[in-house]
mmCIF file of C-alpha atoms in Angstrom:
data_model
loop_
_atom_site.group_PDB
_atom_site.id
_atom_site.type_symbol
_atom_site.label_atom_id
_atom_site.label_comp_id
_atom_site.label_asym_id
_atom_site.label_seq_id
_atom_site.Cartn_x
_atom_site.Cartn_y
_atom_site.Cartn_z
ATOM 1 C CA MET A 1 109.785 128.230 91.715
ATOM 2 C CA MET A 2 111.813 125.688 93.562
ATOM 3 C CA ALA A 3 114.876 124.209 91.829
ATOM 4 C CA ARG A 4 114.276 120.575 90.925
ATOM 5 C CA GLN A 5 116.254 117.931 92.704
ATOM 6 C CA THR A 6 116.783 114.382 91.540
ATOM 7 C CA VAL A 7 117.061 111.746 94.245
ATOM 8 C CA GLN A 8 118.773 108.457 93.543
ATOM 9 C CA SER A 9 117.343 105.371 95.256
ATOM 10 C CA SER A 10 119.203 102.170 95.913
ATOM 11 C CA GLN A 11 118.156 98.611 96.507
ATOM 12 C CA GLY A 12 120.123 95.836 98.076
ATOM 13 C CA GLU A 13 120.311 92.164 97.437
ATOM 14 C CA ALA A 14 117.555 91.072 99.829
ATOM 15 C CA PRO A 15 115.407 92.956 102.405
ATOM 16 C CA CYS A 16 112.594 92.688 104.898
ATOM 17 C CA GLY A 17 109.079 94.121 104.607
ATOM 18 C CA THR A 18 104.677 94.059 105.009
ATOM 19 C CA GLY A 19 98.383 93.430 103.231
ATOM 20 C CA SER A 20 95.075 91.647 104.697
ATOM 21 C CA LYS A 21 92.913 90.487 107.872
ATOM 22 C CA THR A 22 93.953 88.251 110.866
ATOM 23 C CA SER A 23 93.035 86.050 113.946
ATOM 24 C CA GLY A 24 93.692 83.010 116.238
ATOM 25 C CA TRP A 25 94.632 79.321 116.359
ATOM 26 C CA ASP A 26 93.356 77.087 113.591
ATOM 27 C CA ASP A 27 92.990 73.408 114.511
ATOM 28 C CA HIS A 28 93.778 72.273 110.989
ATOM 29 C CA VAL A 29 96.815 74.423 110.448
ATOM 30 C CA ALA A 30 98.521 71.645 108.509
ATOM 31 C CA PRO A 31 96.175 69.911 106.072
ATOM 32 C CA SER A 32 97.770 67.456 103.647
ATOM 33 C CA PHE A 33 98.395 69.757 100.713
ATOM 34 C CA SER A 34 99.506 68.609 97.321
ATOM 35 C CA THR A 35 102.893 70.000 96.262
ATOM 36 C CA SER A 36 102.032 70.050 92.587
ATOM 37 C CA GLY A 37 100.786 73.104 90.718
ATOM 38 C CA ARG A 38 102.096 76.398 89.438
ATOM 39 C CA SER A 39 104.091 77.141 92.596
ATOM 40 C CA ALA A 40 106.219 74.024 92.126
ATOM 41 C CA GLN A 41 107.372 75.392 88.776
ATOM 42 C CA LEU A 42 108.345 78.830 90.063
ATOM 43 C CA GLY A 43 111.925 79.923 90.669
ATOM 44 C CA GLU A 44 113.255 81.438 93.858
ATOM 45 C CA PHE A 45 111.211 84.287 95.337
ATOM 46 C CA THR A 46 113.609 87.260 95.277
ATOM 47 C CA LEU A 47 113.791 90.793 96.634
ATOM 48 C CA GLU A 48 113.097 92.274 93.208
ATOM 49 C CA GLN A 49 109.658 90.606 93.219
ATOM 50 C CA THR A 50 108.651 92.228 96.520
ATOM 51 C CA SER A 51 107.573 95.749 97.449
ATOM 52 C CA LEU A 52 110.560 96.276 99.755
ATOM 53 C CA ARG A 53 113.316 98.822 99.147
ATOM 54 C CA ILE A 54 116.761 98.581 100.701
ATOM 55 C CA ASP A 55 118.417 102.004 100.938
ATOM 56 C CA ALA A 56 120.150 104.352 103.364
ATOM 57 C CA ASN A 57 117.197 104.169 105.793
ATOM 58 C CA VAL A 58 116.372 100.474 105.459
ATOM 59 C CA GLY A 59 119.359 98.194 106.011
ATOM 60 C CA LEU A 60 119.350 94.485 105.260
ATOM 61 C CA VAL A 61 120.529 92.204 108.087
ATOM 62 C CA LYS A 62 119.583 88.814 106.676
ATOM 63 C CA SER A 63 117.279 87.405 104.016
ATOM 64 C CA SER A 64 116.110 84.211 102.330
ATOM 65 C CA GLN A 65 117.892 85.172 99.103
ATOM 66 C CA GLY A 66 119.992 82.228 97.948
ATOM 67 C CA LEU A 67 118.138 79.634 100.061
ATOM 68 C CA GLY A 68 116.034 78.458 97.116
ATOM 69 C CA TRP A 69 112.645 79.302 98.674
ATOM 70 C CA THR A 70 110.012 79.557 95.940
ATOM 71 C CA ASN A 71 106.834 80.489 97.859
ATOM 72 C CA ILE A 72 108.133 82.793 100.598
ATOM 73 C CA TYR A 73 110.605 85.669 100.732
ATOM 74 C CA VAL A 74 111.878 86.936 104.111
ATOM 75 C CA ALA A 75 114.079 89.874 105.085
ATOM 76 C CA LEU A 76 115.299 91.055 108.488
ATOM 77 C CA THR A 77 115.985 94.789 108.547
ATOM 78 C CA THR A 78 117.168 97.662 110.691
ATOM 79 C CA GLU A 79 115.326 100.848 109.808
ATOM 80 C CA GLN A 80 115.545 104.573 110.484
ATOM 81 C CA PRO A 81 112.528 106.916 110.327
ATOM 82 C CA HIS A 82 111.539 107.153 106.665
ATOM 83 C CA GLU A 83 108.745 107.266 104.108
ATOM 84 C CA ALA A 84 108.267 104.682 101.360
ATOM 85 C CA LEU A 85 105.782 103.937 98.610
ATOM 86 C CA HIS A 86 105.264 100.171 98.390
ATOM 87 C CA ARG A 87 103.971 98.982 95.028
ATOM 88 C CA ALA A 88 101.135 96.485 94.587
ATOM 89 C CA ILE A 89 102.428 92.942 94.064
ATOM 90 C CA PRO A 90 100.868 89.463 93.727
ATOM 91 C CA ALA A 91 101.821 88.435 97.267
ATOM 92 C CA ALA A 92 100.601 88.887 100.840
ATOM 93 C CA TRP A 93 103.017 90.932 102.959
ATOM 94 C CA PHE A 94 103.487 90.437 106.707
ATOM 95 C CA ALA A 95 105.572 92.979 108.619
ATOM 96 C CA THR A 96 106.408 92.698 112.296
ATOM 97 C CA THR A 97 108.849 94.642 114.473
ATOM 98 C CA PHE A 98 110.965 93.538 117.414
ATOM 99 C CA THR A 99 111.025 97.058 118.898
ATOM 100 C CA GLY A 100 107.560 98.613 118.444
ATOM 101 C CA ILE A 101 106.590 101.119 115.760
ATOM 102 C CA ASP A 102 105.032 104.533 115.121
ATOM 103 C CA MET A 103 103.437 104.134 111.687
ATOM 104 C CA ARG A 104 101.228 106.186 109.391
ATOM 105 C CA ARG A 105 99.822 104.389 106.349
ATOM 106 C CA SER A 106 98.061 105.943 103.350
ATOM 107 C CA SER A 107 96.327 104.037 100.580
ATOM 108 C CA ILE A 108 93.483 104.487 98.129
ATOM 109 C CA GLU A 109 91.215 103.517 101.064
ATOM 110 C CA GLY A 110 92.373 106.380 103.306
ATOM 111 C CA GLU A 111 94.864 107.010 106.113
ATOM 112 C CA GLN A 112 95.642 105.245 109.404
ATOM 113 C CA HIS A 113 98.062 106.244 112.158
ATOM 114 C CA GLN A 114 98.963 103.993 115.051
ATOM 115 C CA ARG A 115 101.702 103.342 117.606
ATOM 116 C CA PHE A 116 101.838 99.683 118.520
ATOM 117 C CA PRO A 117 104.202 97.440 120.503
ATOM 118 C CA LYS A 118 106.585 94.805 119.222
ATOM 119 C CA ASN A 119 105.447 91.475 117.782
ATOM 120 C CA LEU A 120 102.139 92.698 116.346
ATOM 121 C CA VAL A 121 101.787 92.009 112.622
ATOM 122 C CA THR A 122 100.850 94.332 109.777
ATOM 123 C CA ILE A 123 99.134 92.463 106.930
ATOM 124 C CA THR A 124 99.023 93.943 103.440
ATOM 125 C CA ALA A 125 96.795 92.155 100.963
ATOM 126 C CA PRO A 126 98.019 91.068 97.523
ATOM 127 C CA GLY A 127 97.442 93.777 94.935
ATOM 128 C CA GLU A 128 97.403 96.647 97.446
ATOM 129 C CA ALA A 129 99.759 99.620 97.205
ATOM 130 C CA VAL A 130 100.518 101.675 100.334
ATOM 131 C CA HIS A 131 102.576 104.687 101.360
ATOM 132 C CA ASP A 132 104.104 104.217 104.822
ATOM 133 C CA GLU A 133 105.687 106.764 107.157
ATOM 134 C CA ILE A 134 107.825 105.161 109.865
ATOM 135 C CA GLY A 135 108.391 107.486 112.805
ATOM 136 C CA ASN A 136 111.031 105.675 114.878
ATOM 137 C CA PRO A 137 114.143 103.511 114.491
ATOM 138 C CA LEU A 138 113.273 99.822 114.535
ATOM 139 C CA GLU A 139 114.210 96.243 113.772
ATOM 140 C CA ALA A 140 111.751 94.384 111.570
ATOM 141 C CA MET A 141 110.951 91.188 109.725
ATOM 142 C CA HIS A 142 109.227 91.300 106.330
ATOM 143 C CA THR A 143 107.635 88.130 104.971
ATOM 144 C CA TYR A 144 106.033 87.766 101.535
ATOM 145 C CA LEU A 145 103.750 84.862 100.543
ATOM 146 C CA ARG A 146 102.977 84.359 96.847
ATOM 147 C CA GLN A 147 99.418 84.819 95.598
ATOM 148 C CA ASP A 148 99.810 81.561 93.648
ATOM 149 C CA ILE A 149 100.061 79.628 96.916
ATOM 150 C CA LEU A 150 96.993 81.361 98.339
ATOM 151 C CA ASP A 151 94.998 80.491 95.209
ATOM 152 C CA GLU A 152 96.265 76.914 95.213
ATOM 153 C CA VAL A 153 95.431 76.299 98.882
ATOM 154 C CA ALA A 154 92.058 78.059 98.610
ATOM 155 C CA GLY A 155 91.147 75.677 95.788
ATOM 156 C CA GLU A 156 91.916 72.699 98.043
ATOM 157 C CA LEU A 157 90.195 74.017 101.167
ATOM 158 C CA PHE A 158 87.000 75.589 99.870
ATOM 159 C CA SER A 159 84.192 74.875 97.433
ATOM 160 C CA ASP A 160 84.446 76.397 93.961
ATOM 161 C CA ARG A 161 82.221 79.271 95.006
ATOM 162 C CA GLU A 162 84.039 79.934 98.284
ATOM 163 C CA ALA A 163 87.540 79.478 96.826
ATOM 164 C CA LYS A 164 87.574 83.042 95.483
ATOM 165 C CA ARG A 165 88.838 84.816 98.605
ATOM 166 C CA THR A 166 89.880 88.381 99.421
ATOM 167 C CA ILE A 167 92.641 88.836 101.994
ATOM 168 C CA VAL A 168 91.850 91.683 104.395
ATOM 169 C CA SER A 169 94.633 94.159 105.201
ATOM 170 C CA GLU A 170 95.253 95.126 108.840
ATOM 171 C CA LEU A 171 97.544 97.788 110.240
ATOM 172 C CA SER A 172 98.170 95.743 113.402
ATOM 173 C CA THR A 173 96.895 92.375 114.540
ATOM 174 C CA ASP A 174 97.692 90.297 117.626
ATOM 175 C CA ASP A 175 97.540 86.769 116.219
ATOM 176 C CA PRO A 176 99.545 84.162 118.222
ATOM 177 C CA VAL A 177 99.347 81.555 115.466
ATOM 178 C CA LEU A 178 100.558 83.987 112.837
ATOM 179 C CA ARG A 179 103.433 84.971 115.143
ATOM 180 C CA TRP A 180 104.328 81.279 115.550
ATOM 181 C CA PHE A 181 104.464 80.797 111.777
ATOM 182 C CA LEU A 182 106.642 83.878 111.322
ATOM 183 C CA ALA A 183 108.987 82.755 114.135
ATOM 184 C CA SER A 184 109.318 79.314 112.494
ATOM 185 C CA ILE A 185 110.093 80.907 109.138
ATOM 186 C CA LYS A 186 112.641 83.236 110.761
ATOM 187 C CA ALA A 187 114.373 80.258 112.412
ATOM 188 C CA SER A 188 114.577 78.563 109.005
ATOM 189 C CA LEU A 189 116.822 81.364 107.737
ATOM 190 C CA GLY A 190 119.630 79.550 109.539
ATOM 191 C CA ASP A 191 119.182 76.339 107.544
ATOM 192 C CA PRO A 192 121.744 75.515 104.815
ATOM 193 C CA PRO A 193 120.760 76.599 101.282
ATOM 194 C CA LEU A 194 118.456 74.193 99.397
ATOM 195 C CA SER A 195 118.252 71.900 102.458
ATOM 196 C CA ASN A 196 114.711 72.581 103.629
ATOM 197 C CA SER A 197 112.513 72.692 100.512
ATOM 198 C CA LEU A 198 109.880 70.317 101.930
ATOM 199 C CA LYS A 199 109.727 72.162 105.252
ATOM 200 C CA MET A 200 109.280 75.534 103.554
ATOM 201 C CA ASP A 201 106.673 74.097 101.205
ATOM 202 C CA TYR A 202 104.764 72.845 104.259
ATOM 203 C CA LEU A 203 105.141 76.162 106.138
ATOM 204 C CA SER A 204 104.031 78.248 103.169
ATOM 205 C CA ARG A 205 100.868 76.174 102.711
ATOM 206 C CA ALA A 206 100.091 76.086 106.433
ATOM 207 C CA LEU A 207 100.554 79.862 106.576
ATOM 208 C CA ALA A 208 98.275 80.255 103.541
ATOM 209 C CA SER A 209 95.652 78.026 105.214
ATOM 210 C CA HIS A 210 95.687 80.134 108.379
ATOM 211 C CA LEU A 211 95.513 83.394 106.445
ATOM 212 C CA LEU A 212 92.588 82.166 104.335
ATOM 213 C CA HIS A 213 90.640 80.863 107.355
ATOM 214 C CA LYS A 214 91.248 83.819 109.650
ATOM 215 C CA HIS A 215 92.034 86.864 107.517
ATOM 216 C CA SER A 216 89.963 86.614 104.362
ATOM 217 C CA THR A 217 86.415 86.979 103.132
ATOM 218 C CA ALA A 218 84.596 85.071 100.408
ATOM 219 C CA ASN A 219 84.229 87.030 97.194
ATOM 220 C CA PRO A 220 82.325 84.783 94.768
ATOM 221 C CA GLY A 221 81.848 87.457 92.130
ATOM 222 C CA ARG A 222 85.482 88.482 91.875
ATOM 223 C CA ILE A 223 87.035 88.215 88.442
ATOM 224 C CA LYS A 224 90.765 88.681 88.257
ATOM 225 C CA PRO A 225 91.480 91.331 85.583
ATOM 226 C CA ALA A 226 94.395 91.075 83.210
ATOM 227 C CA GLN A 227 97.239 93.145 84.683
ATOM 228 C CA ALA A 228 99.515 95.536 82.857
ATOM 229 C CA GLU A 229 103.236 95.192 83.509
ATOM 230 C CA ALA A 230 103.975 97.150 86.679
ATOM 231 C CA LEU A 231 106.943 99.312 87.627
ATOM 232 C CA SER A 232 109.493 97.499 89.793
ATOM 233 C CA ALA A 233 109.971 98.388 93.467
ATOM 234 C CA ARG A 234 113.187 100.186 92.528
ATOM 235 C CA GLN A 235 111.410 102.234 89.828
ATOM 236 C CA VAL A 236 108.496 103.076 92.132
ATOM 237 C CA GLY A 237 110.994 104.212 94.766
ATOM 238 C CA SER A 238 112.881 106.413 92.309
ATOM 239 C CA VAL A 239 109.659 108.089 91.161
ATOM 240 C CA ALA A 240 108.429 108.552 94.746
ATOM 241 C CA ASP A 241 111.756 110.083 95.813
ATOM 242 C CA TYR A 242 111.688 112.498 92.880
ATOM 243 C CA ILE A 243 108.110 113.522 93.661
ATOM 244 C CA GLU A 244 108.961 114.172 97.315
ATOM 245 C CA ALA A 245 111.996 116.275 96.380
ATOM 246 C CA ASN A 246 110.005 118.348 93.875
ATOM 247 C CA LEU A 247 106.543 118.420 95.427
ATOM 248 C CA ALA A 248 106.383 122.226 95.351
ATOM 249 C CA SER A 249 107.031 122.251 91.596
ATOM 250 C CA ASN A 250 104.687 121.753 88.669
ATOM 251 C CA LEU A 251 105.412 118.086 88.060
ATOM 252 C CA THR A 252 104.679 116.710 84.585
ATOM 253 C CA LEU A 253 104.039 113.223 83.265
ATOM 254 C CA ASN A 254 106.934 113.602 80.840
ATOM 255 C CA GLU A 255 109.545 114.130 83.559
ATOM 256 C CA LEU A 256 108.196 111.315 85.728
ATOM 257 C CA ALA A 257 108.221 108.924 82.755
ATOM 258 C CA ALA A 258 111.805 109.962 81.982
ATOM 259 C CA ILE A 259 112.942 108.775 85.440
ATOM 260 C CA VAL A 260 112.251 105.159 84.452
ATOM 261 C CA GLY A 261 112.983 105.614 80.749
ATOM 262 C CA VAL A 262 109.563 104.893 79.247
ATOM 263 C CA GLY A 263 106.966 106.895 77.314
ATOM 264 C CA ARG A 264 104.092 108.794 78.925
ATOM 265 C CA ALA A 265 101.359 106.284 78.105
ATOM 266 C CA GLN A 266 103.430 103.294 79.199
ATOM 267 C CA PHE A 267 104.462 105.057 82.410
ATOM 268 C CA LEU A 268 100.849 105.872 83.243
ATOM 269 C CA ARG A 269 99.780 102.230 82.805
ATOM 270 C CA ARG A 270 102.748 100.780 84.685
ATOM 271 C CA PHE A 271 102.583 103.282 87.575
ATOM 272 C CA LYS A 272 98.875 102.572 88.067
ATOM 273 C CA ALA A 273 99.487 98.801 87.881
ATOM 274 C CA ALA A 274 102.129 99.163 90.630
ATOM 275 C CA THR A 275 100.342 101.600 92.951
ATOM 276 C CA ARG A 276 96.608 101.348 92.085
ATOM 277 C CA MET A 277 96.712 105.132 91.701
ATOM 278 C CA THR A 278 97.367 107.495 88.838
ATOM 279 C CA PRO A 279 100.456 109.705 89.197
ATOM 280 C CA HIS A 280 98.129 112.679 89.706
ATOM 281 C CA GLN A 281 96.269 110.953 92.570
ATOM 282 C CA TYR A 282 99.541 110.013 94.234
ATOM 283 C CA VAL A 283 100.998 113.528 93.944
ATOM 284 C CA LEU A 284 97.825 115.041 95.419
ATOM 285 C CA MET A 285 97.921 112.545 98.288
ATOM 286 C CA ARG A 286 101.522 113.466 99.088
ATOM 287 C CA ARG A 287 100.777 117.213 98.865
ATOM 288 C CA ILE A 288 97.923 116.828 101.330
ATOM 289 C CA GLN A 289 100.149 114.845 103.708
ATOM 290 C CA ARG A 290 102.797 117.536 103.571
ATOM 291 C CA GLY A 291 100.130 120.183 104.095
ATOM 292 C CA LYS A 292 98.992 118.435 107.273
ATOM 293 C CA ARG A 293 102.504 118.537 108.686
ATOM 294 C CA TYR A 294 102.948 122.209 107.820
ATOM 295 C CA LEU A 295 99.570 123.137 109.337
ATOM 296 C CA ALA A 296 100.844 121.876 112.697
ATOM 297 C CA ASP A 297 103.510 124.614 112.556
ATOM 298 C CA LEU A 298 101.736 127.831 113.620
ATOM 299 C CA ARG A 299 104.575 129.951 112.222
ATOM 300 C CA LEU A 300 103.468 129.128 108.663
ATOM 301 C CA ASP A 301 100.527 130.951 107.085
ATOM 302 C CA HIS A 302 98.095 129.156 104.782
ATOM 303 C CA SER A 303 99.307 130.909 101.648
ATOM 304 C CA SER A 304 102.911 129.839 102.254
ATOM 305 C CA ILE A 305 101.820 126.278 102.963
ATOM 306 C CA ALA A 306 99.856 126.161 99.712
ATOM 307 C CA PHE A 307 102.938 127.275 97.758
ATOM 308 C CA MET A 308 105.326 124.899 99.528
ATOM 309 C CA CYS A 309 102.986 121.972 98.808
ATOM 310 C CA GLY A 310 102.736 122.741 95.096
ATOM 311 C CA PHE A 311 99.225 124.227 94.936
ATOM 312 C CA VAL A 312 98.472 127.134 92.614
ATOM 313 C CA ASN A 313 97.081 129.291 95.420
ATOM 314 C CA GLN A 314 95.496 129.159 98.852
ATOM 315 C CA ALA A 315 91.996 128.582 97.452
ATOM 316 C CA HIS A 316 93.190 125.577 95.434
ATOM 317 C CA PHE A 317 94.885 124.166 98.540
ATOM 318 C CA ALA A 318 91.778 124.704 100.687
ATOM 319 C CA SER A 319 89.346 123.084 98.233
ATOM 320 C CA THR A 320 91.605 120.069 97.574
ATOM 321 C CA PHE A 321 92.365 119.646 101.289
ATOM 322 C CA LYS A 322 88.665 119.614 102.179
ATOM 323 C CA ARG A 323 87.952 117.034 99.460
ATOM 324 C CA PHE A 324 90.606 114.689 100.892
ATOM 325 C CA VAL A 325 90.272 115.329 104.636
ATOM 326 C CA ASN A 326 86.609 116.368 104.987
ATOM 327 C CA MET A 327 87.577 119.566 106.806
ATOM 328 C CA THR A 328 89.151 122.865 105.819
ATOM 329 C CA PRO A 329 92.824 123.615 106.542
ATOM 330 C CA ARG A 330 91.737 126.048 109.258
ATOM 331 C CA GLU A 331 89.557 123.410 110.935
ATOM 332 C CA PHE A 332 92.373 120.866 110.690
ATOM 333 C CA ARG A 333 94.890 123.319 112.191
ATOM 334 C CA ARG A 334 92.606 123.894 115.183
ATOM 335 C CA THR A 335 92.314 120.148 115.840
ATOM 336 C CA ALA A 336 96.039 119.518 115.260
ATOM 337 C CA THR A 337 97.237 122.255 117.581
#
């Protein structure tokens, strides 16, 4: 059995990061929105409220921290190849790179892998948790827009029935209007603190309007469930790092709960609230991902791969792999090599 290794994760003051669907120019990008409502009462949108982690592989260059922005959080980053589990949060996340990206994304919906050029935007919908693998060094901008603003603007733009909207996540979208909004927000990072509240209020609502018109679907029957308190981005990162370092071991709920200092039942609720997966589902997903990488190495036999990925035996690995990937490890190895 492999010796267990604990990995410490770190988070900086303010970072940059990415859920939903996209499109083109909207003639009424700037309707006359009211500035009253819940969003006006919120404090500054901070790094700790996002899904972004600042660590050895993700360095913070500049952020909106300290500027007093309540509806939007922005971070500019330099990043090395890495993997990260991004928790579900009540905000839309837009990620764009200035250098191009090789990205593999896993979620409860499945897996996507794509290489795309600079300036395309990845949209992650509010309430969606994702595990991303970044395959190349890059420079990026991460923008988060509060769910409260989306709800507020939807109520002003649509009928009561149509106001319940679902943002559609996209791995990459070429949306010139969205790029223009993000460029305007990036330029605003140079404004003096607390000097541009009205401008940022306008930009956040115009961005919400565009997202709702071009990257959402009506969902009249949706009822927002009460949410359990979720693990923070830092806690999710610590748990994910520990799982990766000990994936070949027999991980238990007790040891995962101990990482964040809570009981088993509370950990289970808070992990699921943050990731939309149970710890067991997440561990299986990561074991399958590791198995795929090992299967591409013809020097490794299937029995060794099963052990290194934490499966009881080769048969357990094969049956679980087929359930997740819809092909056996042998079939996958033939296609991968």
